Amino acid sequence: MKICAVLCVVVALALGSPVPLNTHSCRCASSARSLLSSLTHIMEKEGKMEHQDLFAGFNCTDLEAQMIPHTQTASVCQPSASDDAMSCSSQRSSSFSEEECLRNIRRDLHYYKLLLKSYKPTASDLSPVQTATSDLEQCLTADGAAANGAFPEWGKWSGTSFENRVTLCKTLKGFHVRAITMNRALAYIGSGDHRK
């Protein structure tokens, strides 16, 4: 963990940028990259894992990503747009809130952790994603409140084995997109740009 903080300082000094104020987010950035890597591994292998073919009988790449319907992470973790650099996605009128962003990331992680844990049969090939999800959630919870609370009921795993695997594919694709958002948000927080 100390290595990441030192690496952040060295990189910041080498690039001539200010030293990130939030080295905790830097520490969590490695956990976020691990999660993204685990999800990317499953998606790149198209579900053909060591113990089973998670996506046998259909092409997962042709299916749409299924996102969490109640999340606000993408909007609250969007960097504040400066007056001279407006982007087409800058629909936030309020300033960036690190606390709100991290709270939403923790809620998303908690949601996906519970959702993947409930997948039956529990695929041992999902364990790297489950472990990385728990690790990132614990890292982020060390500095903030845990993401407890009720989530909308899901009937995700109530279909046939084939239907459940299709849903798993869509869910993992959505989680992959969310993991990209989390990585970008943690990098932004770690940079300290929102405090300028």
Short mmCIF file of N, CA and C in Angstrom, two decimals:
data_model
loop_
_atom_site.label_atom_id
_atom_site.label_comp_id
_atom_site.label_asym_id
_atom_site.label_seq_id
_atom_site.Cartn_x
_atom_site.Cartn_y
_atom_site.Cartn_z
N MET A 1 0.82 -1.18 0.00
CA MET A 1 0.00 0.00 0.00
C MET A 1 0.87 1.26 0.00
N LYS A 2 1.97 1.21 0.77
CA LYS A 2 2.85 2.36 0.83
C LYS A 2 3.54 2.58 -0.51
N ILE A 3 3.75 1.49 -1.24
CA ILE A 3 4.40 1.58 -2.54
C ILE A 3 3.57 2.43 -3.48
N CYS A 4 2.24 2.25 -3.45
CA CYS A 4 1.36 3.02 -4.32
C CYS A 4 1.44 4.51 -4.00
N ALA A 5 1.47 4.84 -2.72
CA ALA A 5 1.56 6.24 -2.32
C ALA A 5 2.87 6.85 -2.80
N VAL A 6 3.95 6.10 -2.64
CA VAL A 6 5.25 6.58 -3.10
C VAL A 6 5.25 6.70 -4.63
N LEU A 7 4.67 5.70 -5.30
CA LEU A 7 4.60 5.74 -6.77
C LEU A 7 3.78 6.94 -7.24
N CYS A 8 2.68 7.24 -6.56
CA CYS A 8 1.87 8.41 -6.91
C CYS A 8 2.70 9.69 -6.81
N VAL A 9 3.47 9.81 -5.76
CA VAL A 9 4.29 11.00 -5.56
C VAL A 9 5.36 11.08 -6.65
N VAL A 10 6.04 9.98 -6.95
CA VAL A 10 7.09 9.96 -7.96
C VAL A 10 6.52 10.32 -9.33
N VAL A 11 5.40 9.71 -9.70
CA VAL A 11 4.78 9.99 -10.99
C VAL A 11 4.34 11.45 -11.05
N ALA A 12 3.75 11.94 -9.98
CA ALA A 12 3.30 13.33 -9.95
C ALA A 12 4.47 14.30 -10.12
N LEU A 13 5.56 14.01 -9.44
CA LEU A 13 6.73 14.87 -9.55
C LEU A 13 7.35 14.78 -10.94
N ALA A 14 7.40 13.58 -11.50
CA ALA A 14 7.97 13.39 -12.84
C ALA A 14 7.15 14.11 -13.90
N LEU A 15 5.84 14.14 -13.71
CA LEU A 15 4.97 14.79 -14.69
C LEU A 15 4.81 16.28 -14.41
N GLY A 16 5.37 16.74 -13.32
CA GLY A 16 5.27 18.15 -12.99
C GLY A 16 3.89 18.55 -12.49
N SER A 17 3.12 17.57 -12.04
CA SER A 17 1.79 17.89 -11.52
C SER A 17 1.82 17.84 -10.00
N PRO A 18 0.83 18.44 -9.36
CA PRO A 18 0.82 18.42 -7.90
C PRO A 18 0.68 17.01 -7.36
N VAL A 19 1.19 16.78 -6.18
CA VAL A 19 1.09 15.48 -5.53
C VAL A 19 -0.38 15.26 -5.16
N PRO A 20 -0.93 14.09 -5.51
CA PRO A 20 -2.32 13.83 -5.16
C PRO A 20 -2.54 13.94 -3.66
N LEU A 21 -3.60 14.61 -3.30
CA LEU A 21 -3.90 14.81 -1.89
C LEU A 21 -4.51 13.56 -1.27
N ASN A 22 -5.13 12.74 -2.09
CA ASN A 22 -5.84 11.60 -1.56
C ASN A 22 -5.10 10.31 -1.92
N THR A 23 -4.09 9.97 -1.14
CA THR A 23 -3.33 8.75 -1.42
C THR A 23 -4.16 7.51 -1.11
N HIS A 24 -5.23 7.64 -0.30
CA HIS A 24 -6.12 6.50 -0.04
C HIS A 24 -6.78 6.06 -1.33
N SER A 25 -7.23 7.01 -2.14
CA SER A 25 -7.84 6.66 -3.43
C SER A 25 -6.81 6.02 -4.35
N CYS A 26 -5.55 6.45 -4.23
CA CYS A 26 -4.49 5.84 -5.01
C CYS A 26 -4.36 4.37 -4.62
N ARG A 27 -4.43 4.11 -3.32
CA ARG A 27 -4.34 2.73 -2.84
C ARG A 27 -5.52 1.92 -3.38
N CYS A 28 -6.67 2.51 -3.41
CA CYS A 28 -7.86 1.81 -3.91
C CYS A 28 -7.85 1.69 -5.43
N ALA A 29 -7.07 2.53 -6.08
CA ALA A 29 -7.00 2.47 -7.54
C ALA A 29 -6.46 1.12 -8.01
N SER A 30 -5.53 0.54 -7.28
CA SER A 30 -5.02 -0.78 -7.68
C SER A 30 -6.10 -1.85 -7.53
N SER A 31 -6.94 -1.72 -6.51
CA SER A 31 -8.05 -2.65 -6.34
C SER A 31 -9.07 -2.47 -7.47
N ALA A 32 -9.29 -1.24 -7.87
CA ALA A 32 -10.22 -0.95 -8.97
C ALA A 32 -9.68 -1.53 -10.28
N ARG A 33 -8.38 -1.39 -10.51
CA ARG A 33 -7.78 -1.97 -11.72
C ARG A 33 -7.88 -3.48 -11.71
N SER A 34 -7.72 -4.09 -10.54
CA SER A 34 -7.84 -5.54 -10.41
C SER A 34 -9.26 -6.00 -10.77
N LEU A 35 -10.25 -5.26 -10.30
CA LEU A 35 -11.64 -5.58 -10.63
C LEU A 35 -11.88 -5.47 -12.13
N LEU A 36 -11.42 -4.38 -12.71
CA LEU A 36 -11.60 -4.19 -14.15
C LEU A 36 -10.89 -5.29 -14.94
N SER A 37 -9.70 -5.66 -14.50
CA SER A 37 -8.95 -6.73 -15.15
C SER A 37 -9.67 -8.07 -15.07
N SER A 38 -10.26 -8.38 -13.91
CA SER A 38 -11.00 -9.64 -13.75
C SER A 38 -12.22 -9.68 -14.65
N LEU A 39 -12.94 -8.57 -14.72
CA LEU A 39 -14.12 -8.51 -15.59
C LEU A 39 -13.72 -8.58 -17.06
N THR A 40 -12.65 -7.88 -17.42
CA THR A 40 -12.18 -7.90 -18.81
C THR A 40 -11.76 -9.31 -19.20
N HIS A 41 -11.12 -10.03 -18.29
CA HIS A 41 -10.68 -11.39 -18.56
C HIS A 41 -11.87 -12.29 -18.94
N ILE A 42 -12.94 -12.20 -18.18
CA ILE A 42 -14.13 -13.01 -18.48
C ILE A 42 -14.73 -12.61 -19.81
N MET A 43 -14.82 -11.30 -20.06
CA MET A 43 -15.45 -10.84 -21.30
C MET A 43 -14.59 -11.18 -22.52
N GLU A 44 -13.27 -11.07 -22.39
CA GLU A 44 -12.38 -11.40 -23.52
C GLU A 44 -12.39 -12.88 -23.84
N LYS A 45 -12.52 -13.70 -22.82
CA LYS A 45 -12.56 -15.15 -23.04
C LYS A 45 -13.96 -15.61 -23.42
N GLU A 46 -14.90 -14.66 -23.53
CA GLU A 46 -16.28 -14.93 -23.90
C GLU A 46 -16.89 -16.03 -23.03
N GLY A 47 -16.53 -16.01 -21.75
CA GLY A 47 -17.11 -16.94 -20.80
C GLY A 47 -16.50 -18.33 -20.79
N LYS A 48 -15.54 -18.59 -21.68
CA LYS A 48 -14.91 -19.91 -21.72
C LYS A 48 -13.86 -19.97 -20.62
N MET A 49 -14.28 -20.43 -19.48
CA MET A 49 -13.43 -20.43 -18.30
C MET A 49 -12.90 -21.83 -18.04
N GLU A 50 -12.09 -21.93 -17.01
CA GLU A 50 -11.43 -23.19 -16.68
C GLU A 50 -12.42 -24.32 -16.39
N HIS A 51 -13.45 -24.04 -15.62
CA HIS A 51 -14.37 -25.09 -15.19
C HIS A 51 -15.61 -25.24 -16.06
N GLN A 52 -15.97 -24.20 -16.80
CA GLN A 52 -17.18 -24.28 -17.61
C GLN A 52 -17.21 -23.15 -18.62
N ASP A 53 -18.12 -23.27 -19.58
CA ASP A 53 -18.36 -22.23 -20.56
C ASP A 53 -19.58 -21.46 -20.08
N LEU A 54 -19.35 -20.31 -19.46
CA LEU A 54 -20.44 -19.54 -18.87
C LEU A 54 -21.46 -19.08 -19.90
N PHE A 55 -21.02 -18.85 -21.12
CA PHE A 55 -21.90 -18.30 -22.14
C PHE A 55 -22.15 -19.29 -23.28
N ALA A 56 -22.17 -20.58 -22.98
CA ALA A 56 -22.39 -21.60 -24.02
C ALA A 56 -23.78 -21.44 -24.61
N GLY A 57 -23.87 -21.50 -25.93
CA GLY A 57 -25.15 -21.47 -26.61
C GLY A 57 -25.59 -20.10 -27.09
N PHE A 58 -24.80 -19.07 -26.83
CA PHE A 58 -25.14 -17.73 -27.32
C PHE A 58 -23.87 -16.89 -27.39
N ASN A 59 -23.97 -15.82 -28.16
CA ASN A 59 -22.82 -14.92 -28.32
C ASN A 59 -23.01 -13.74 -27.38
N CYS A 60 -22.27 -13.72 -26.32
CA CYS A 60 -22.39 -12.67 -25.30
C CYS A 60 -22.09 -11.29 -25.87
N THR A 61 -21.17 -11.22 -26.81
CA THR A 61 -20.80 -9.91 -27.36
C THR A 61 -21.95 -9.25 -28.11
N ASP A 62 -22.93 -10.02 -28.56
CA ASP A 62 -24.08 -9.46 -29.27
C ASP A 62 -25.14 -8.90 -28.34
N LEU A 63 -25.05 -9.19 -27.05
CA LEU A 63 -26.06 -8.75 -26.10
C LEU A 63 -25.72 -7.38 -25.52
N GLU A 64 -26.76 -6.66 -25.11
CA GLU A 64 -26.54 -5.34 -24.53
C GLU A 64 -26.13 -5.46 -23.07
N ALA A 65 -25.45 -4.45 -22.60
CA ALA A 65 -25.05 -4.40 -21.19
C ALA A 65 -26.27 -4.03 -20.36
N GLN A 66 -26.41 -4.69 -19.23
CA GLN A 66 -27.52 -4.41 -18.33
C GLN A 66 -26.98 -3.65 -17.13
N MET A 67 -27.38 -2.40 -17.02
CA MET A 67 -26.88 -1.53 -15.96
C MET A 67 -27.82 -1.57 -14.76
N ILE A 68 -27.31 -1.14 -13.61
CA ILE A 68 -28.13 -1.04 -12.41
C ILE A 68 -29.15 0.08 -12.64
N PRO A 69 -30.43 -0.22 -12.46
CA PRO A 69 -31.44 0.79 -12.77
C PRO A 69 -31.50 1.96 -11.79
N HIS A 70 -31.04 1.79 -10.57
CA HIS A 70 -31.20 2.83 -9.54
C HIS A 70 -29.92 3.61 -9.23
N THR A 71 -28.87 3.41 -9.99
CA THR A 71 -27.59 4.04 -9.65
C THR A 71 -27.47 5.45 -10.22
N GLN A 72 -26.67 6.25 -9.54
CA GLN A 72 -26.37 7.61 -10.00
C GLN A 72 -24.86 7.81 -10.16
N THR A 73 -24.11 6.73 -10.13
CA THR A 73 -22.65 6.83 -10.12
C THR A 73 -22.11 7.59 -11.32
N ALA A 74 -22.60 7.31 -12.50
CA ALA A 74 -22.07 7.96 -13.70
C ALA A 74 -22.24 9.48 -13.63
N SER A 75 -23.36 9.94 -13.10
CA SER A 75 -23.58 11.39 -13.05
C SER A 75 -22.86 12.04 -11.88
N VAL A 76 -22.88 11.42 -10.69
CA VAL A 76 -22.24 12.08 -9.54
C VAL A 76 -20.73 11.98 -9.56
N CYS A 77 -20.18 11.03 -10.30
CA CYS A 77 -18.73 10.89 -10.38
C CYS A 77 -18.15 11.59 -11.60
N GLN A 78 -18.99 12.30 -12.32
CA GLN A 78 -18.51 13.05 -13.48
C GLN A 78 -17.75 14.27 -13.00
N PRO A 79 -16.52 14.47 -13.51
CA PRO A 79 -15.76 15.65 -13.09
C PRO A 79 -16.53 16.93 -13.39
N SER A 80 -16.31 17.92 -12.55
CA SER A 80 -16.92 19.22 -12.77
C SER A 80 -16.35 19.79 -14.06
N ALA A 81 -17.23 20.26 -14.91
CA ALA A 81 -16.77 20.86 -16.17
C ALA A 81 -16.37 22.30 -15.90
N SER A 82 -15.23 22.68 -16.42
CA SER A 82 -14.81 24.07 -16.27
C SER A 82 -15.62 24.91 -17.25
N ASP A 83 -15.65 26.20 -17.03
CA ASP A 83 -16.45 27.08 -17.88
C ASP A 83 -16.02 27.04 -19.33
N ASP A 84 -14.71 26.86 -19.57
CA ASP A 84 -14.23 26.89 -20.94
C ASP A 84 -14.11 25.51 -21.56
N ALA A 85 -14.43 24.47 -20.84
CA ALA A 85 -14.30 23.11 -21.38
C ALA A 85 -15.58 22.32 -21.11
N MET A 86 -16.63 22.67 -21.78
CA MET A 86 -17.90 21.96 -21.61
C MET A 86 -17.91 20.72 -22.50
N SER A 87 -18.40 19.62 -21.96
CA SER A 87 -18.52 18.40 -22.75
C SER A 87 -19.98 18.13 -23.00
N CYS A 88 -20.27 17.29 -23.98
CA CYS A 88 -21.66 17.01 -24.29
C CYS A 88 -22.35 16.24 -23.18
N SER A 89 -21.59 15.60 -22.31
CA SER A 89 -22.23 14.86 -21.23
C SER A 89 -22.30 15.67 -19.94
N SER A 90 -21.87 16.90 -19.96
CA SER A 90 -21.86 17.70 -18.73
C SER A 90 -23.23 18.29 -18.45
N GLN A 91 -24.05 17.48 -17.83
CA GLN A 91 -25.39 17.91 -17.50
C GLN A 91 -25.53 18.17 -16.01
N ARG A 92 -24.45 18.02 -15.28
CA ARG A 92 -24.47 18.32 -13.85
C ARG A 92 -24.30 19.81 -13.66
N SER A 93 -25.14 20.36 -12.82
CA SER A 93 -25.01 21.78 -12.54
C SER A 93 -24.25 22.01 -11.23
N SER A 94 -24.20 21.00 -10.38
CA SER A 94 -23.50 21.16 -9.11
C SER A 94 -22.04 20.75 -9.25
N SER A 95 -21.25 21.11 -8.26
CA SER A 95 -19.83 20.78 -8.31
C SER A 95 -19.62 19.32 -7.89
N PHE A 96 -18.45 18.82 -8.20
CA PHE A 96 -18.09 17.43 -7.91
C PHE A 96 -18.01 17.22 -6.40
N SER A 97 -18.60 16.14 -5.93
CA SER A 97 -18.53 15.79 -4.51
C SER A 97 -17.84 14.44 -4.38
N GLU A 98 -16.63 14.46 -3.85
CA GLU A 98 -15.87 13.23 -3.66
C GLU A 98 -16.64 12.26 -2.77
N GLU A 99 -17.20 12.78 -1.70
CA GLU A 99 -17.94 11.93 -0.76
C GLU A 99 -19.14 11.26 -1.43
N GLU A 100 -19.89 12.02 -2.21
CA GLU A 100 -21.06 11.47 -2.89
C GLU A 100 -20.65 10.44 -3.95
N CYS A 101 -19.59 10.72 -4.66
CA CYS A 101 -19.09 9.79 -5.68
C CYS A 101 -18.68 8.47 -5.03
N LEU A 102 -17.88 8.55 -3.97
CA LEU A 102 -17.42 7.33 -3.30
C LEU A 102 -18.58 6.55 -2.68
N ARG A 103 -19.56 7.26 -2.15
CA ARG A 103 -20.75 6.60 -1.59
C ARG A 103 -21.49 5.81 -2.69
N ASN A 104 -21.63 6.41 -3.87
CA ASN A 104 -22.31 5.72 -4.96
C ASN A 104 -21.50 4.54 -5.49
N ILE A 105 -20.19 4.68 -5.53
CA ILE A 105 -19.34 3.56 -5.95
C ILE A 105 -19.49 2.41 -4.95
N ARG A 106 -19.45 2.73 -3.65
CA ARG A 106 -19.61 1.68 -2.64
C ARG A 106 -20.97 0.98 -2.77
N ARG A 107 -22.02 1.76 -3.04
CA ARG A 107 -23.36 1.16 -3.22
C ARG A 107 -23.37 0.22 -4.44
N ASP A 108 -22.75 0.65 -5.53
CA ASP A 108 -22.68 -0.21 -6.73
C ASP A 108 -21.93 -1.50 -6.43
N LEU A 109 -20.80 -1.37 -5.76
CA LEU A 109 -20.00 -2.55 -5.42
C LEU A 109 -20.79 -3.50 -4.53
N HIS A 110 -21.49 -2.96 -3.56
CA HIS A 110 -22.30 -3.78 -2.66
C HIS A 110 -23.41 -4.49 -3.45
N TYR A 111 -24.04 -3.77 -4.34
CA TYR A 111 -25.09 -4.35 -5.18
C TYR A 111 -24.55 -5.52 -6.00
N TYR A 112 -23.45 -5.29 -6.72
CA TYR A 112 -22.89 -6.35 -7.56
C TYR A 112 -22.37 -7.52 -6.72
N LYS A 113 -21.81 -7.22 -5.55
CA LYS A 113 -21.34 -8.31 -4.69
C LYS A 113 -22.49 -9.22 -4.29
N LEU A 114 -23.59 -8.62 -3.86
CA LEU A 114 -24.76 -9.42 -3.48
C LEU A 114 -25.36 -10.16 -4.67
N LEU A 115 -25.41 -9.48 -5.79
CA LEU A 115 -25.98 -10.08 -6.99
C LEU A 115 -25.17 -11.29 -7.46
N LEU A 116 -23.86 -11.14 -7.55
CA LEU A 116 -23.02 -12.25 -8.01
C LEU A 116 -22.97 -13.37 -6.98
N LYS A 117 -23.03 -13.02 -5.72
CA LYS A 117 -23.05 -14.03 -4.66
C LYS A 117 -24.32 -14.88 -4.75
N SER A 118 -25.40 -14.29 -5.21
CA SER A 118 -26.67 -15.00 -5.30
C SER A 118 -26.79 -15.87 -6.55
N TYR A 119 -25.81 -15.76 -7.46
CA TYR A 119 -25.87 -16.56 -8.70
C TYR A 119 -25.69 -18.02 -8.36
N LYS A 120 -26.65 -18.83 -8.77
CA LYS A 120 -26.61 -20.27 -8.55
C LYS A 120 -26.67 -20.96 -9.90
N PRO A 121 -25.87 -21.91 -10.18
CA PRO A 121 -24.82 -22.40 -9.29
C PRO A 121 -23.70 -21.38 -9.19
N THR A 122 -23.13 -21.26 -8.04
CA THR A 122 -22.02 -20.34 -7.86
C THR A 122 -20.85 -20.85 -8.69
N ALA A 123 -20.49 -20.07 -9.67
CA ALA A 123 -19.41 -20.46 -10.56
C ALA A 123 -18.07 -20.09 -9.94
N SER A 124 -17.20 -21.07 -9.77
CA SER A 124 -15.89 -20.77 -9.20
C SER A 124 -15.11 -19.85 -10.13
N ASP A 125 -15.50 -19.82 -11.41
CA ASP A 125 -14.83 -18.94 -12.36
C ASP A 125 -15.18 -17.47 -12.12
N LEU A 126 -16.23 -17.21 -11.34
CA LEU A 126 -16.59 -15.84 -10.98
C LEU A 126 -15.85 -15.37 -9.73
N SER A 127 -15.15 -16.28 -9.07
CA SER A 127 -14.52 -15.91 -7.80
C SER A 127 -13.49 -14.78 -7.93
N PRO A 128 -12.71 -14.67 -9.02
CA PRO A 128 -11.81 -13.51 -9.11
C PRO A 128 -12.56 -12.18 -9.14
N VAL A 129 -13.72 -12.15 -9.79
CA VAL A 129 -14.52 -10.93 -9.84
C VAL A 129 -15.12 -10.66 -8.46
N GLN A 130 -15.61 -11.72 -7.82
CA GLN A 130 -16.19 -11.55 -6.49
C GLN A 130 -15.14 -11.08 -5.48
N THR A 131 -13.95 -11.65 -5.55
CA THR A 131 -12.87 -11.25 -4.64
C THR A 131 -12.45 -9.81 -4.90
N ALA A 132 -12.28 -9.45 -6.16
CA ALA A 132 -11.87 -8.08 -6.50
C ALA A 132 -12.95 -7.07 -6.09
N THR A 133 -14.20 -7.46 -6.23
CA THR A 133 -15.31 -6.58 -5.82
C THR A 133 -15.27 -6.35 -4.32
N SER A 134 -15.10 -7.42 -3.56
CA SER A 134 -15.03 -7.31 -2.09
C SER A 134 -13.81 -6.51 -1.66
N ASP A 135 -12.67 -6.74 -2.32
CA ASP A 135 -11.44 -6.01 -1.97
C ASP A 135 -11.61 -4.51 -2.17
N LEU A 136 -12.19 -4.12 -3.32
CA LEU A 136 -12.38 -2.70 -3.59
C LEU A 136 -13.40 -2.11 -2.64
N GLU A 137 -14.46 -2.84 -2.35
CA GLU A 137 -15.46 -2.35 -1.41
C GLU A 137 -14.84 -2.13 -0.03
N GLN A 138 -14.02 -3.08 0.43
CA GLN A 138 -13.36 -2.94 1.74
C GLN A 138 -12.39 -1.77 1.75
N CYS A 139 -11.66 -1.61 0.66
CA CYS A 139 -10.70 -0.50 0.58
C CYS A 139 -11.42 0.83 0.68
N LEU A 140 -12.52 0.97 -0.04
CA LEU A 140 -13.26 2.24 -0.03
C LEU A 140 -14.02 2.44 1.28
N THR A 141 -14.40 1.35 1.92
CA THR A 141 -15.15 1.44 3.18
C THR A 141 -14.23 1.83 4.32
N ALA A 142 -12.94 1.58 4.18
CA ALA A 142 -11.99 1.93 5.24
C ALA A 142 -12.00 3.43 5.51
N ASP A 143 -12.37 4.22 4.52
CA ASP A 143 -12.38 5.67 4.68
C ASP A 143 -13.78 6.26 4.74
N GLY A 144 -14.79 5.42 4.66
CA GLY A 144 -16.16 5.93 4.66
C GLY A 144 -17.12 4.90 5.19
N ALA A 145 -18.36 5.25 5.20
CA ALA A 145 -19.38 4.34 5.71
C ALA A 145 -19.62 3.20 4.74
N ALA A 146 -19.96 2.06 5.29
CA ALA A 146 -20.28 0.90 4.46
C ALA A 146 -21.55 1.18 3.68
N ALA A 147 -21.68 0.52 2.56
CA ALA A 147 -22.85 0.72 1.69
C ALA A 147 -23.91 -0.30 2.04
N ASN A 148 -24.60 -0.07 3.11
CA ASN A 148 -25.71 -0.93 3.47
C ASN A 148 -26.98 -0.35 2.89
N GLY A 149 -28.03 -1.05 3.06
CA GLY A 149 -29.31 -0.53 2.59
C GLY A 149 -30.00 -1.54 1.71
N ALA A 150 -31.24 -1.26 1.48
CA ALA A 150 -32.05 -2.16 0.67
C ALA A 150 -31.88 -1.81 -0.80
N PHE A 151 -31.87 -2.83 -1.60
CA PHE A 151 -31.81 -2.64 -3.04
C PHE A 151 -33.12 -3.14 -3.63
N PRO A 152 -33.46 -2.64 -4.80
CA PRO A 152 -34.68 -3.15 -5.43
C PRO A 152 -34.57 -4.66 -5.61
N GLU A 153 -35.66 -5.33 -5.38
CA GLU A 153 -35.67 -6.78 -5.54
C GLU A 153 -35.35 -7.13 -6.99
N TRP A 154 -34.54 -8.14 -7.17
CA TRP A 154 -34.25 -8.58 -8.52
C TRP A 154 -34.70 -10.03 -8.67
N GLY A 155 -35.25 -10.31 -9.80
CA GLY A 155 -35.63 -11.68 -10.12
C GLY A 155 -34.67 -12.21 -11.16
N LYS A 156 -33.40 -11.88 -10.98
CA LYS A 156 -32.38 -12.20 -11.99
C LYS A 156 -32.22 -13.69 -12.25
N TRP A 157 -32.18 -14.47 -11.22
CA TRP A 157 -31.82 -15.87 -11.37
C TRP A 157 -33.05 -16.79 -11.23
N SER A 158 -34.18 -16.34 -11.73
CA SER A 158 -35.40 -17.14 -11.58
C SER A 158 -35.77 -17.89 -12.85
N GLY A 159 -34.94 -17.80 -13.89
CA GLY A 159 -35.24 -18.46 -15.15
C GLY A 159 -34.55 -19.80 -15.27
N THR A 160 -34.51 -20.30 -16.49
CA THR A 160 -33.80 -21.54 -16.78
C THR A 160 -32.29 -21.29 -16.70
N SER A 161 -31.53 -22.33 -16.75
CA SER A 161 -30.07 -22.20 -16.71
C SER A 161 -29.59 -21.31 -17.86
N PHE A 162 -30.15 -21.52 -19.04
CA PHE A 162 -29.77 -20.71 -20.21
C PHE A 162 -30.12 -19.24 -19.99
N GLU A 163 -31.34 -18.97 -19.53
CA GLU A 163 -31.76 -17.58 -19.28
C GLU A 163 -30.90 -16.92 -18.22
N ASN A 164 -30.54 -17.67 -17.19
CA ASN A 164 -29.70 -17.12 -16.13
C ASN A 164 -28.30 -16.79 -16.65
N ARG A 165 -27.77 -17.61 -17.54
CA ARG A 165 -26.45 -17.35 -18.11
C ARG A 165 -26.48 -16.14 -19.04
N VAL A 166 -27.59 -15.96 -19.77
CA VAL A 166 -27.75 -14.76 -20.61
C VAL A 166 -27.79 -13.52 -19.71
N THR A 167 -28.55 -13.61 -18.62
CA THR A 167 -28.63 -12.50 -17.67
C THR A 167 -27.27 -12.24 -17.04
N LEU A 168 -26.53 -13.30 -16.71
CA LEU A 168 -25.18 -13.14 -16.16
C LEU A 168 -24.29 -12.39 -17.14
N CYS A 169 -24.35 -12.76 -18.40
CA CYS A 169 -23.56 -12.08 -19.43
C CYS A 169 -23.89 -10.59 -19.46
N LYS A 170 -25.17 -10.26 -19.53
CA LYS A 170 -25.59 -8.85 -19.59
C LYS A 170 -25.16 -8.10 -18.32
N THR A 171 -25.29 -8.77 -17.18
CA THR A 171 -24.93 -8.15 -15.91
C THR A 171 -23.42 -7.90 -15.84
N LEU A 172 -22.62 -8.89 -16.27
CA LEU A 172 -21.16 -8.72 -16.25
C LEU A 172 -20.73 -7.62 -17.22
N LYS A 173 -21.42 -7.50 -18.35
CA LYS A 173 -21.10 -6.42 -19.30
C LYS A 173 -21.41 -5.06 -18.66
N GLY A 174 -22.54 -4.97 -17.96
CA GLY A 174 -22.89 -3.74 -17.28
C GLY A 174 -21.90 -3.42 -16.17
N PHE A 175 -21.49 -4.44 -15.43
CA PHE A 175 -20.52 -4.27 -14.35
C PHE A 175 -19.18 -3.83 -14.92
N HIS A 176 -18.83 -4.34 -16.09
CA HIS A 176 -17.58 -3.95 -16.76
C HIS A 176 -17.61 -2.46 -17.08
N VAL A 177 -18.72 -1.99 -17.62
CA VAL A 177 -18.87 -0.56 -17.91
C VAL A 177 -18.76 0.26 -16.62
N ARG A 178 -19.42 -0.21 -15.56
CA ARG A 178 -19.39 0.49 -14.28
C ARG A 178 -17.97 0.48 -13.70
N ALA A 179 -17.23 -0.61 -13.88
CA ALA A 179 -15.85 -0.69 -13.37
C ALA A 179 -14.96 0.33 -14.09
N ILE A 180 -15.22 0.58 -15.36
CA ILE A 180 -14.47 1.61 -16.09
C ILE A 180 -14.76 2.97 -15.47
N THR A 181 -16.03 3.24 -15.18
CA THR A 181 -16.42 4.49 -14.54
C THR A 181 -15.74 4.63 -13.18
N MET A 182 -15.72 3.55 -12.40
CA MET A 182 -15.10 3.58 -11.08
C MET A 182 -13.60 3.89 -11.20
N ASN A 183 -12.92 3.26 -12.15
CA ASN A 183 -11.50 3.51 -12.34
C ASN A 183 -11.24 4.97 -12.69
N ARG A 184 -12.04 5.51 -13.58
CA ARG A 184 -11.86 6.91 -13.98
C ARG A 184 -12.13 7.84 -12.81
N ALA A 185 -13.19 7.55 -12.05
CA ALA A 185 -13.53 8.40 -10.91
C ALA A 185 -12.42 8.37 -9.85
N LEU A 186 -11.90 7.19 -9.54
CA LEU A 186 -10.84 7.09 -8.54
C LEU A 186 -9.56 7.77 -9.02
N ALA A 187 -9.29 7.70 -10.31
CA ALA A 187 -8.11 8.39 -10.85
C ALA A 187 -8.30 9.91 -10.73
N TYR A 188 -9.50 10.38 -11.00
CA TYR A 188 -9.80 11.81 -10.87
C TYR A 188 -9.67 12.26 -9.41
N ILE A 189 -10.23 11.48 -8.50
CA ILE A 189 -10.12 11.82 -7.08
C ILE A 189 -8.66 11.78 -6.65
N GLY A 190 -7.93 10.77 -7.08
CA GLY A 190 -6.52 10.65 -6.73
C GLY A 190 -5.67 11.79 -7.27
N SER A 191 -6.09 12.36 -8.41
CA SER A 191 -5.32 13.46 -9.00
C SER A 191 -5.45 14.75 -8.19
N GLY A 192 -6.55 14.87 -7.45
CA GLY A 192 -6.77 16.08 -6.67
C GLY A 192 -7.30 17.25 -7.48
N ASP A 193 -7.59 17.04 -8.76
CA ASP A 193 -8.06 18.12 -9.63
C ASP A 193 -9.38 18.75 -9.14
N HIS A 194 -10.19 17.98 -8.48
CA HIS A 194 -11.48 18.51 -8.01
C HIS A 194 -11.33 19.46 -6.83
N ARG A 195 -10.13 19.51 -6.26
CA ARG A 195 -9.90 20.39 -5.11
C ARG A 195 -9.28 21.73 -5.51
N LYS A 196 -9.01 21.89 -6.78
CA LYS A 196 -8.35 23.12 -7.26
C LYS A 196 -9.33 24.25 -7.37
#
